[in-house]
Amino acid sequence: MDDFVDRNGRLHAEDVPLSRIAESVGTPAFVYSRATLVGHFRRFRDAFAELRPHVGYAVKANGNLAILRLLADEGARFDVVSRGEIFRVLRAGADASRIDFEGPGKRKDEIEYALDRKVRILNVESEAELDLIDEVAAAKRLTADVGLRVNPDVDPHTHVYISTGKAETKFGLDIERTRRLAGTIAERKHVRLKGLHAHIGSQITEPAPYVETVTRLLDLGRDLRRAHASLVSINIGGGFGIHYRGDEAPEMKEFAAALVPLLRGSGFEIHMEPGRLLVGNAGVLLTRVTYVKRSGEKRFVICDAAMNDLIRPSLYGAFHRIEPVETRLRHGSGGQEGGSGGRADIVGPVCESGDFLAKDRDLPPVEAGDLLCVRSAGAYGFVMSSNYNARPRAAEVLVDGARFAVVRARETYDDLVRGETADPEWIP
Ligand code: LLP
């Protein structure tokens, strides 16, 4: 499943002890495994091999340049949602023709940038957006390839914040509007219908919602293809769930077993855009215990990573496995307050009660100075981090076999105030 393994009581990332990384780079730090990332990409692509899938990595999950480069080298495409993400993908050395541009609120400058760079497709989510793309393309005297993002009104059975395919969410176009908009595309000169797209949510742990979505997309695609010879691709989105606890996600081949029979022979290019599935379990967050204290019956393990580094537990009530990095060194007696094991709240130093990495979690005795490994932090970890409480953002480290490299330096205190001034230059 991943390459973060216990060897003689020491957790390693591939062949590198996590403690070595902590000593060299400090904590908190995100640590990524190249082997896990590349392995996941290949297994996903192979599971769907019969469809010759175009796998577009959802950059929002983790946009580090080194991660993007590794995936580009594997032949990945990219799904982006902002000009900044296009910039990152290009900076990592990938070709713009491998980029699909999504999102319900693309600004004019973003559309211009995307058309200038020649991304593969812009997936449209409203009539107003289609108008703007048509207008921008006309000004540039070109024809923009667009897709229509369909909201299929399917319940993905996931956390409400990351559910995107129900009618009441802000995403996509209902099927009737999609048909109507496709009609107007035929009348416009500067846009051409190239694809259909749906993305119904994230951390989806059953194939059924995909089956429903794909069935609707294909029905629509077959109809629309009659009037639009340019309609060549169908993008079924990302959202494939992963193991956080260890038993919740189906195998990639189970998703494939449900979807391949529907999609084979459709005549469409099949695009997918997984993020979490590729990178989620390819990363951990390494943190050091600052203090252990008790309050009433409760044990609090206060560490140097906080909600600003990993907001998923606070924001979604998400579960991340947490374990000590060095189990061999654990002597059981612990410090005066660390004492026995049992349940603990694992928290950061941020001044909010919502600042926790785990609540009421079974944890062996730990004491100040011990290292903890927060699992499954490769997706929506660093990218959602902030400087709240004036905390510099964590370092990012990539491991490859027995070697490692810092792929994003820890922010400095000067970084914290970059662009700020205490002495405003007033503009009258
Ligand atoms: N495509 C589109 C259009 C998306 O909006 C997303 C994710 C993906 C693909 C990739 O989904 P994935 O395969 O990674 O599930 N911050 C949340 C997740 C937000 C997902 C947003 N959209 C979390 O930490 O759980």
CSV table of C-alpha atoms in Angstrom, one decimal, residues 35-401:
chain,number,residue,atom,x,y,z
A,35,ALA,CA,8.1,4.8,-4.9
A,36,THR,CA,4.6,5.0,-3.4
A,37,LEU,CA,3.6,7.9,-5.7
A,38,VAL,CA,4.9,6.3,-8.8
A,39,GLY,CA,3.5,2.9,-7.8
A,40,HIS,CA,0.0,4.3,-7.2
A,41,PHE,CA,0.1,6.1,-10.6
A,42,ARG,CA,1.1,2.9,-12.4
A,43,ARG,CA,-1.4,0.7,-10.6
A,44,PHE,CA,-4.2,3.1,-11.3
A,45,ARG,CA,-3.3,3.4,-15.0
A,46,ASP,CA,-2.9,-0.4,-15.2
A,47,ALA,CA,-6.3,-1.1,-13.6
A,48,PHE,CA,-8.0,0.9,-16.3
A,49,ALA,CA,-5.5,-0.1,-19.1
A,50,GLU,CA,-8.1,-1.5,-21.3
A,51,LEU,CA,-9.6,2.0,-21.8
A,52,ARG,CA,-6.2,3.5,-22.5
A,53,PRO,CA,-7.1,6.1,-19.9
A,54,HIS,CA,-5.7,9.7,-19.9
A,55,VAL,CA,-4.8,10.1,-16.3
A,56,GLY,CA,-4.8,13.7,-15.2
A,57,TYR,CA,-3.4,14.3,-11.8
A,58,ALA,CA,-5.5,16.8,-9.8
A,59,VAL,CA,-2.8,19.3,-8.9
A,60,LYS,CA,-4.9,20.7,-6.0
A,61,ALA,CA,-4.1,17.6,-3.9
A,62,ASN,CA,-0.4,18.4,-3.9
A,63,GLY,CA,1.2,20.9,-6.2
A,64,ASN,CA,4.9,20.6,-5.2
A,65,LEU,CA,7.1,20.9,-8.3
A,66,ALA,CA,9.0,17.7,-7.6
A,67,ILE,CA,5.7,15.7,-7.3
A,68,LEU,CA,4.5,17.3,-10.6
A,69,ARG,CA,7.7,16.4,-12.3
A,70,LEU,CA,7.6,12.8,-11.2
A,71,LEU,CA,4.1,12.4,-12.5
A,72,ALA,CA,4.9,14.2,-15.7
A,73,ASP,CA,7.8,11.8,-16.3
A,74,GLU,CA,5.3,8.9,-15.8
A,75,GLY,CA,3.1,10.3,-18.5
A,76,ALA,CA,0.5,11.9,-16.4
A,77,ARG,CA,-1.8,14.7,-17.5
A,78,PHE,CA,-2.9,17.5,-15.2
A,79,ASP,CA,-6.2,18.8,-13.9
A,80,VAL,CA,-5.9,22.4,-12.7
A,81,VAL,CA,-8.3,24.9,-11.2
A,82,SER,CA,-6.4,28.1,-11.3
A,83,ARG,CA,-3.9,30.1,-13.2
A,84,GLY,CA,-1.5,29.4,-10.3
A,85,GLU,CA,-1.8,25.7,-10.9
A,86,ILE,CA,-1.2,26.1,-14.6
A,87,PHE,CA,1.9,28.1,-13.7
A,88,ARG,CA,3.1,25.3,-11.4
A,89,VAL,CA,2.6,22.6,-14.0
A,90,LEU,CA,4.5,24.5,-16.7
A,91,ARG,CA,7.2,25.3,-14.2
A,92,ALA,CA,7.6,21.6,-13.5
A,93,GLY,CA,8.3,21.2,-17.2
A,94,ALA,CA,5.1,19.6,-18.4
A,95,ASP,CA,3.4,20.6,-21.7
A,96,ALA,CA,0.3,22.8,-21.7
A,97,SER,CA,-1.5,20.4,-24.0
A,98,ARG,CA,-1.6,18.0,-21.1
A,99,ILE,CA,-3.6,20.4,-18.9
A,100,ASP,CA,-7.4,20.4,-18.4
A,101,PHE,CA,-8.6,23.6,-16.8
A,102,GLU,CA,-11.6,23.2,-14.4
A,103,GLY,CA,-13.4,25.2,-11.8
A,104,PRO,CA,-16.6,27.3,-11.5
A,105,GLY,CA,-15.0,30.7,-11.3
A,106,LYS,CA,-12.3,31.1,-13.9
A,107,ARG,CA,-11.4,34.8,-14.2
A,108,LYS,CA,-10.8,36.6,-17.5
A,109,ASP,CA,-7.1,36.8,-16.9
A,110,GLU,CA,-7.0,33.1,-16.2
A,111,ILE,CA,-8.9,32.3,-19.4
A,112,GLU,CA,-6.5,34.4,-21.4
A,113,TYR,CA,-3.5,32.8,-19.8
A,114,ALA,CA,-4.9,29.3,-20.4
A,115,LEU,CA,-5.7,30.1,-24.1
A,116,ASP,CA,-2.3,31.7,-24.6
A,117,ARG,CA,-0.6,28.7,-23.2
A,118,LYS,CA,-2.8,26.4,-25.2
A,119,VAL,CA,-4.2,24.0,-22.5
A,120,ARG,CA,-6.1,21.0,-23.9
A,121,ILE,CA,-9.6,22.1,-22.7
A,122,LEU,CA,-11.5,24.5,-20.5
A,123,ASN,CA,-14.3,22.8,-18.7
A,124,VAL,CA,-17.2,25.2,-18.5
A,125,GLU,CA,-19.6,25.4,-15.6
A,126,SER,CA,-22.0,28.2,-16.5
A,127,GLU,CA,-23.5,30.0,-19.5
A,128,ALA,CA,-21.8,33.2,-18.4
A,129,GLU,CA,-18.4,31.5,-18.4
A,130,LEU,CA,-19.1,30.2,-21.9
A,131,ASP,CA,-19.9,33.7,-23.0
A,132,LEU,CA,-16.6,35.0,-21.5
A,133,ILE,CA,-14.5,32.2,-23.1
A,134,ASP,CA,-16.2,32.9,-26.5
A,135,GLU,CA,-15.4,36.6,-26.1
A,136,VAL,CA,-11.8,36.1,-25.1
A,137,ALA,CA,-11.2,33.6,-27.9
A,138,ALA,CA,-12.8,36.0,-30.4
A,139,ALA,CA,-10.4,38.8,-29.3
A,140,LYS,CA,-7.5,36.4,-29.8
A,141,ARG,CA,-9.0,35.2,-33.2
A,142,LEU,CA,-8.9,31.6,-32.2
A,143,THR,CA,-11.4,28.8,-31.4
A,144,ALA,CA,-11.3,27.5,-27.8
A,145,ASP,CA,-11.8,23.8,-27.1
A,146,VAL,CA,-14.3,23.6,-24.3
A,147,GLY,CA,-15.9,20.8,-22.3
A,148,LEU,CA,-19.1,21.0,-20.4
A,149,ARG,CA,-19.1,20.0,-16.7
A,150,VAL,CA,-22.2,18.1,-16.0
A,151,ASN,CA,-23.8,18.0,-12.5
A,152,PRO,CA,-25.4,14.6,-12.7
A,153,ASP,CA,-27.2,14.9,-9.4
A,154,VAL,CA,-25.6,11.8,-7.9
A,155,ASP,CA,-24.9,11.3,-4.2
A,156,PRO,CA,-21.3,10.2,-3.7
A,157,HIS,CA,-21.9,9.4,0.0
A,158,THR,CA,-19.0,11.4,1.3
A,159,HIS,CA,-18.4,14.4,3.6
A,160,VAL,CA,-20.8,17.2,2.6
A,161,TYR,CA,-17.9,19.7,2.1
A,162,ILE,CA,-16.4,17.5,-0.6
A,163,SER,CA,-19.5,16.3,-2.3
A,164,THR,CA,-19.8,18.1,-5.7
A,165,GLY,CA,-22.2,16.1,-7.9
A,166,LYS,CA,-25.5,16.8,-6.2
A,167,ALA,CA,-27.9,19.3,-7.7
A,168,GLU,CA,-27.7,21.6,-4.7
A,169,THR,CA,-23.9,22.1,-5.0
A,170,LYS,CA,-22.4,25.0,-7.0
A,171,PHE,CA,-20.7,22.8,-9.5
A,172,GLY,CA,-21.4,22.0,-13.1
A,173,LEU,CA,-24.6,22.3,-15.2
A,174,ASP,CA,-27.7,20.1,-14.9
A,175,ILE,CA,-28.3,17.8,-17.8
A,176,GLU,CA,-31.0,20.0,-19.4
A,177,ARG,CA,-28.8,23.1,-19.2
A,178,THR,CA,-25.9,21.1,-20.6
A,179,ARG,CA,-28.0,20.2,-23.6
A,180,ARG,CA,-29.1,23.8,-24.1
A,181,LEU,CA,-25.6,25.1,-23.8
A,182,ALA,CA,-24.3,22.5,-26.2
A,183,GLY,CA,-26.9,23.9,-28.7
A,184,THR,CA,-25.6,27.4,-28.3
A,185,ILE,CA,-22.0,26.3,-28.8
A,186,ALA,CA,-22.9,25.1,-32.2
A,187,GLU,CA,-24.0,28.7,-33.0
A,188,ARG,CA,-20.9,30.4,-31.7
A,189,LYS,CA,-17.8,30.9,-33.7
A,190,HIS,CA,-15.0,30.8,-31.2
A,191,VAL,CA,-15.8,27.8,-29.0
A,192,ARG,CA,-15.9,24.2,-30.0
A,193,LEU,CA,-17.3,21.3,-27.9
A,194,LYS,CA,-14.6,18.9,-27.2
A,195,GLY,CA,-15.5,17.1,-24.0
A,196,LEU,CA,-18.0,16.3,-21.3
A,197,HIS,CA,-16.9,16.2,-17.7
A,198,ALA,CA,-18.2,15.3,-14.3
A,199,HIS,CA,-16.6,15.2,-10.9
A,200,ILE,CA,-19.0,14.2,-8.1
A,201,GLY,CA,-16.9,14.4,-5.0
A,202,SER,CA,-13.9,13.2,-3.1
A,203,GLN,CA,-13.0,10.3,-0.8
A,204,ILE,CA,-15.6,8.2,-2.5
A,205,THR,CA,-15.4,4.6,-1.3
A,206,GLU,CA,-17.9,2.7,-3.5
A,207,PRO,CA,-18.1,2.3,-7.3
A,208,ALA,CA,-21.9,2.8,-7.5
A,209,PRO,CA,-22.0,6.6,-7.7
A,210,TYR,CA,-19.4,6.5,-10.6
A,211,VAL,CA,-21.6,3.9,-12.4
A,212,GLU,CA,-24.6,6.2,-12.2
A,213,THR,CA,-22.5,9.2,-13.3
A,214,VAL,CA,-20.8,7.5,-16.2
A,215,THR,CA,-24.2,6.1,-17.4
A,216,ARG,CA,-25.6,9.6,-17.6
A,217,LEU,CA,-22.5,11.1,-19.2
A,218,LEU,CA,-22.4,8.4,-21.9
A,219,ASP,CA,-26.1,8.8,-22.7
A,220,LEU,CA,-25.6,12.5,-23.0
A,221,GLY,CA,-22.3,12.1,-25.0
A,222,ARG,CA,-23.9,9.8,-27.5
A,223,ASP,CA,-26.7,12.3,-28.1
A,224,LEU,CA,-24.5,15.3,-28.4
A,225,ARG,CA,-22.0,13.7,-30.6
A,226,ARG,CA,-24.5,13.6,-33.4
A,227,ALA,CA,-24.4,17.4,-33.6
A,228,HIS,CA,-20.8,17.9,-32.5
A,229,ALA,CA,-18.3,15.9,-34.4
A,230,SER,CA,-15.6,17.6,-32.3
A,231,LEU,CA,-16.9,15.9,-29.1
A,232,VAL,CA,-14.2,13.3,-28.5
A,233,SER,CA,-13.5,13.0,-24.7
A,234,ILE,CA,-15.3,12.1,-21.6
A,235,ASN,CA,-13.8,12.9,-18.2
A,236,ILE,CA,-15.2,11.0,-15.3
A,237,GLY,CA,-13.4,13.0,-12.6
A,238,GLY,CA,-11.4,12.0,-9.6
A,239,GLY,CA,-12.5,11.3,-6.1
A,240,PHE,CA,-11.4,7.7,-5.6
A,241,GLY,CA,-11.1,7.1,-1.9
A,242,ILE,CA,-8.1,5.9,0.0
A,243,HIS,CA,-7.3,4.2,3.3
A,244,TYR,CA,-7.0,6.5,6.2
A,245,ARG,CA,-8.0,4.0,8.9
A,246,GLY,CA,-6.9,1.0,6.8
A,247,ASP,CA,-10.1,-0.7,5.7
A,248,GLU,CA,-12.4,1.8,4.0
A,249,ALA,CA,-11.3,2.0,0.4
A,250,PRO,CA,-12.0,-0.5,-2.3
A,251,GLU,CA,-9.1,-1.7,-4.5
A,252,MET,CA,-8.4,0.3,-7.6
A,253,LYS,CA,-9.4,-2.7,-9.6
A,254,GLU,CA,-12.8,-2.8,-8.0
A,255,PHE,CA,-13.5,0.7,-9.4
A,256,ALA,CA,-12.1,-0.5,-12.7
A,257,ALA,CA,-14.2,-3.7,-12.7
A,258,ALA,CA,-17.4,-1.6,-12.4
A,259,LEU,CA,-16.4,1.1,-14.9
A,260,VAL,CA,-14.5,-0.5,-17.7
A,261,PRO,CA,-17.4,-2.6,-19.0
A,262,LEU,CA,-19.5,0.6,-19.2
A,263,LEU,CA,-16.8,2.6,-21.0
A,264,ARG,CA,-15.2,0.1,-23.3
A,265,GLY,CA,-16.0,0.6,-26.9
A,266,SER,CA,-17.7,4.0,-26.3
A,267,GLY,CA,-15.6,5.6,-28.9
A,268,PHE,CA,-14.7,8.4,-26.5
A,269,GLU,CA,-11.2,9.2,-25.1
A,270,ILE,CA,-11.5,8.5,-21.4
A,271,HIS,CA,-10.0,11.0,-19.0
A,272,MET,CA,-9.8,10.7,-15.2
A,273,GLU,CA,-8.4,13.1,-12.7
A,274,PRO,CA,-7.5,11.4,-9.4
A,275,GLY,CA,-5.6,13.5,-6.8
A,276,ARG,CA,-5.8,11.9,-3.4
A,277,LEU,CA,-5.6,8.3,-4.6
A,278,LEU,CA,-2.1,9.0,-6.1
A,279,VAL,CA,-0.5,11.1,-3.5
A,280,GLY,CA,-2.5,10.8,-0.2
A,281,ASN,CA,-0.7,7.7,1.1
A,282,ALA,CA,2.5,8.7,-0.5
A,283,GLY,CA,3.1,11.4,2.2
A,284,VAL,CA,3.3,11.7,6.0
A,285,LEU,CA,3.6,14.6,8.3
A,286,LEU,CA,6.5,14.3,10.7
A,287,THR,CA,6.1,16.2,14.0
A,288,ARG,CA,7.9,16.3,17.3
A,289,VAL,CA,6.3,16.2,20.7
A,290,THR,CA,6.8,19.5,22.6
A,291,TYR,CA,5.1,18.6,25.9
A,292,VAL,CA,2.8,16.0,27.4
A,293,LYS,CA,0.3,17.1,29.9
A,294,ARG,CA,-2.7,15.9,31.8
A,295,SER,CA,-5.9,17.8,32.6
A,296,GLY,CA,-8.4,16.0,34.7
A,297,GLU,CA,-8.5,12.5,33.2
A,298,LYS,CA,-7.2,13.6,29.8
A,299,ARG,CA,-3.8,13.2,28.3
A,300,PHE,CA,-2.8,15.9,25.8
A,301,VAL,CA,0.2,15.3,23.5
A,302,ILE,CA,1.2,18.8,22.3
A,303,CYS,CA,3.3,18.6,19.2
A,304,ASP,CA,4.9,21.1,16.8
A,305,ALA,CA,2.5,20.5,13.9
A,306,ALA,CA,-0.8,22.2,14.1
A,307,MET,CA,-4.0,22.9,12.2
A,308,ASN,CA,-2.2,25.4,10.1
A,309,ASP,CA,0.0,22.5,8.8
A,310,LEU,CA,-2.8,19.9,8.4
A,311,ILE,CA,-6.3,21.3,8.6
A,312,ARG,CA,-8.2,18.1,7.6
A,313,PRO,CA,-8.9,16.9,11.2
A,314,SER,CA,-10.2,20.3,12.2
A,315,LEU,CA,-12.1,21.1,9.0
A,316,TYR,CA,-13.7,17.7,8.1
A,317,GLY,CA,-13.3,15.8,11.3
A,318,ALA,CA,-10.9,13.7,9.2
A,319,PHE,CA,-9.1,10.7,10.7
A,320,HIS,CA,-5.3,10.4,10.2
A,321,ARG,CA,-3.4,7.5,11.7
A,322,ILE,CA,-0.7,8.7,14.1
A,323,GLU,CA,2.2,6.6,15.5
A,324,PRO,CA,5.5,7.1,17.2
A,325,VAL,CA,8.4,7.0,14.8
A,326,GLU,CA,10.7,5.1,17.2
A,327,THR,CA,8.9,2.3,18.9
A,328,ARG,CA,12.1,0.6,20.0
A,329,LEU,CA,13.2,3.5,22.1
A,330,ARG,CA,9.9,3.6,24.0
A,331,HIS,CA,10.6,2.6,27.6
A,332,GLY,CA,7.1,2.4,28.8
A,333,SER,CA,7.6,4.5,31.9
A,334,GLY,CA,7.5,7.8,30.0
A,335,GLY,CA,8.2,11.2,31.6
A,336,GLN,CA,6.3,12.3,34.7
A,337,GLU,CA,3.3,13.4,32.7
A,338,GLY,CA,3.7,11.1,29.7
A,339,GLY,CA,3.5,8.1,31.9
A,340,SER,CA,1.1,5.5,30.7
A,341,GLY,CA,-0.3,5.1,27.3
A,342,GLY,CA,-4.0,4.9,26.5
A,343,ARG,CA,-6.1,7.6,24.9
A,344,ALA,CA,-4.8,11.1,24.1
A,345,ASP,CA,-5.7,14.2,22.2
A,346,ILE,CA,-2.9,15.0,19.9
A,347,VAL,CA,-2.8,18.7,19.5
A,348,GLY,CA,-0.8,21.6,18.2
A,349,PRO,CA,0.2,24.9,19.8
A,350,VAL,CA,-2.3,27.1,17.9
A,351,CYS,CA,-4.7,29.0,20.2
A,352,GLU,CA,-7.9,27.3,19.3
A,353,SER,CA,-9.6,24.3,20.7
A,354,GLY,CA,-10.2,23.3,17.1
A,355,ASP,CA,-6.5,22.8,16.8
A,356,PHE,CA,-6.1,19.0,16.9
A,357,LEU,CA,-4.6,16.3,14.8
A,358,ALA,CA,-6.5,13.6,16.6
A,359,LYS,CA,-9.0,13.3,19.5
A,360,ASP,CA,-9.3,10.5,22.0
A,361,ARG,CA,-6.7,8.4,20.1
A,362,ASP,CA,-5.0,5.3,21.5
A,363,LEU,CA,-1.3,6.2,21.6
A,364,PRO,CA,1.6,4.4,23.4
A,365,PRO,CA,3.4,6.4,26.1
A,366,VAL,CA,5.2,9.3,24.5
A,367,GLU,CA,7.3,12.1,25.9
A,368,ALA,CA,8.7,15.4,24.9
A,369,GLY,CA,11.2,15.1,22.1
A,370,ASP,CA,9.6,12.0,20.6
A,371,LEU,CA,8.7,12.0,16.9
A,372,LEU,CA,5.2,11.2,15.6
A,373,CYS,CA,4.3,10.2,12.1
A,374,VAL,CA,0.9,11.5,10.9
A,375,ARG,CA,-0.1,9.2,8.0
A,376,SER,CA,-2.0,9.8,4.8
A,377,ALA,CA,-0.9,13.5,4.7
A,378,GLY,CA,0.3,13.6,1.1
A,379,ALA,CA,-3.0,14.9,-0.3
A,380,TYR,CA,-4.6,18.2,0.9
A,381,GLY,CA,-1.9,18.5,3.5
A,382,PHE,CA,0.7,21.1,2.6
A,383,VAL,CA,-1.5,22.7,-0.1
A,384,MET,CA,-4.1,23.7,2.6
A,385,SER,CA,-1.6,24.9,5.1
A,386,SER,CA,-1.4,28.5,6.2
A,387,ASN,CA,0.7,30.9,8.3
A,388,TYR,CA,-2.0,31.2,11.0
A,389,ASN,CA,-0.4,32.2,14.3
A,390,ALA,CA,2.6,33.5,12.3
A,391,ARG,CA,3.8,29.9,11.9
A,392,PRO,CA,6.2,29.4,8.9
A,393,ARG,CA,5.0,26.7,6.7
A,394,ALA,CA,6.6,23.2,7.0
A,395,ALA,CA,9.4,21.8,4.8
A,396,GLU,CA,8.6,19.2,2.2
A,397,VAL,CA,11.0,16.3,1.6
A,398,LEU,CA,11.1,13.7,-1.1
A,399,VAL,CA,12.6,10.3,-0.5
A,400,ASP,CA,13.9,8.1,-3.2
A,401,GLY,CA,15.3,4.8,-2.0
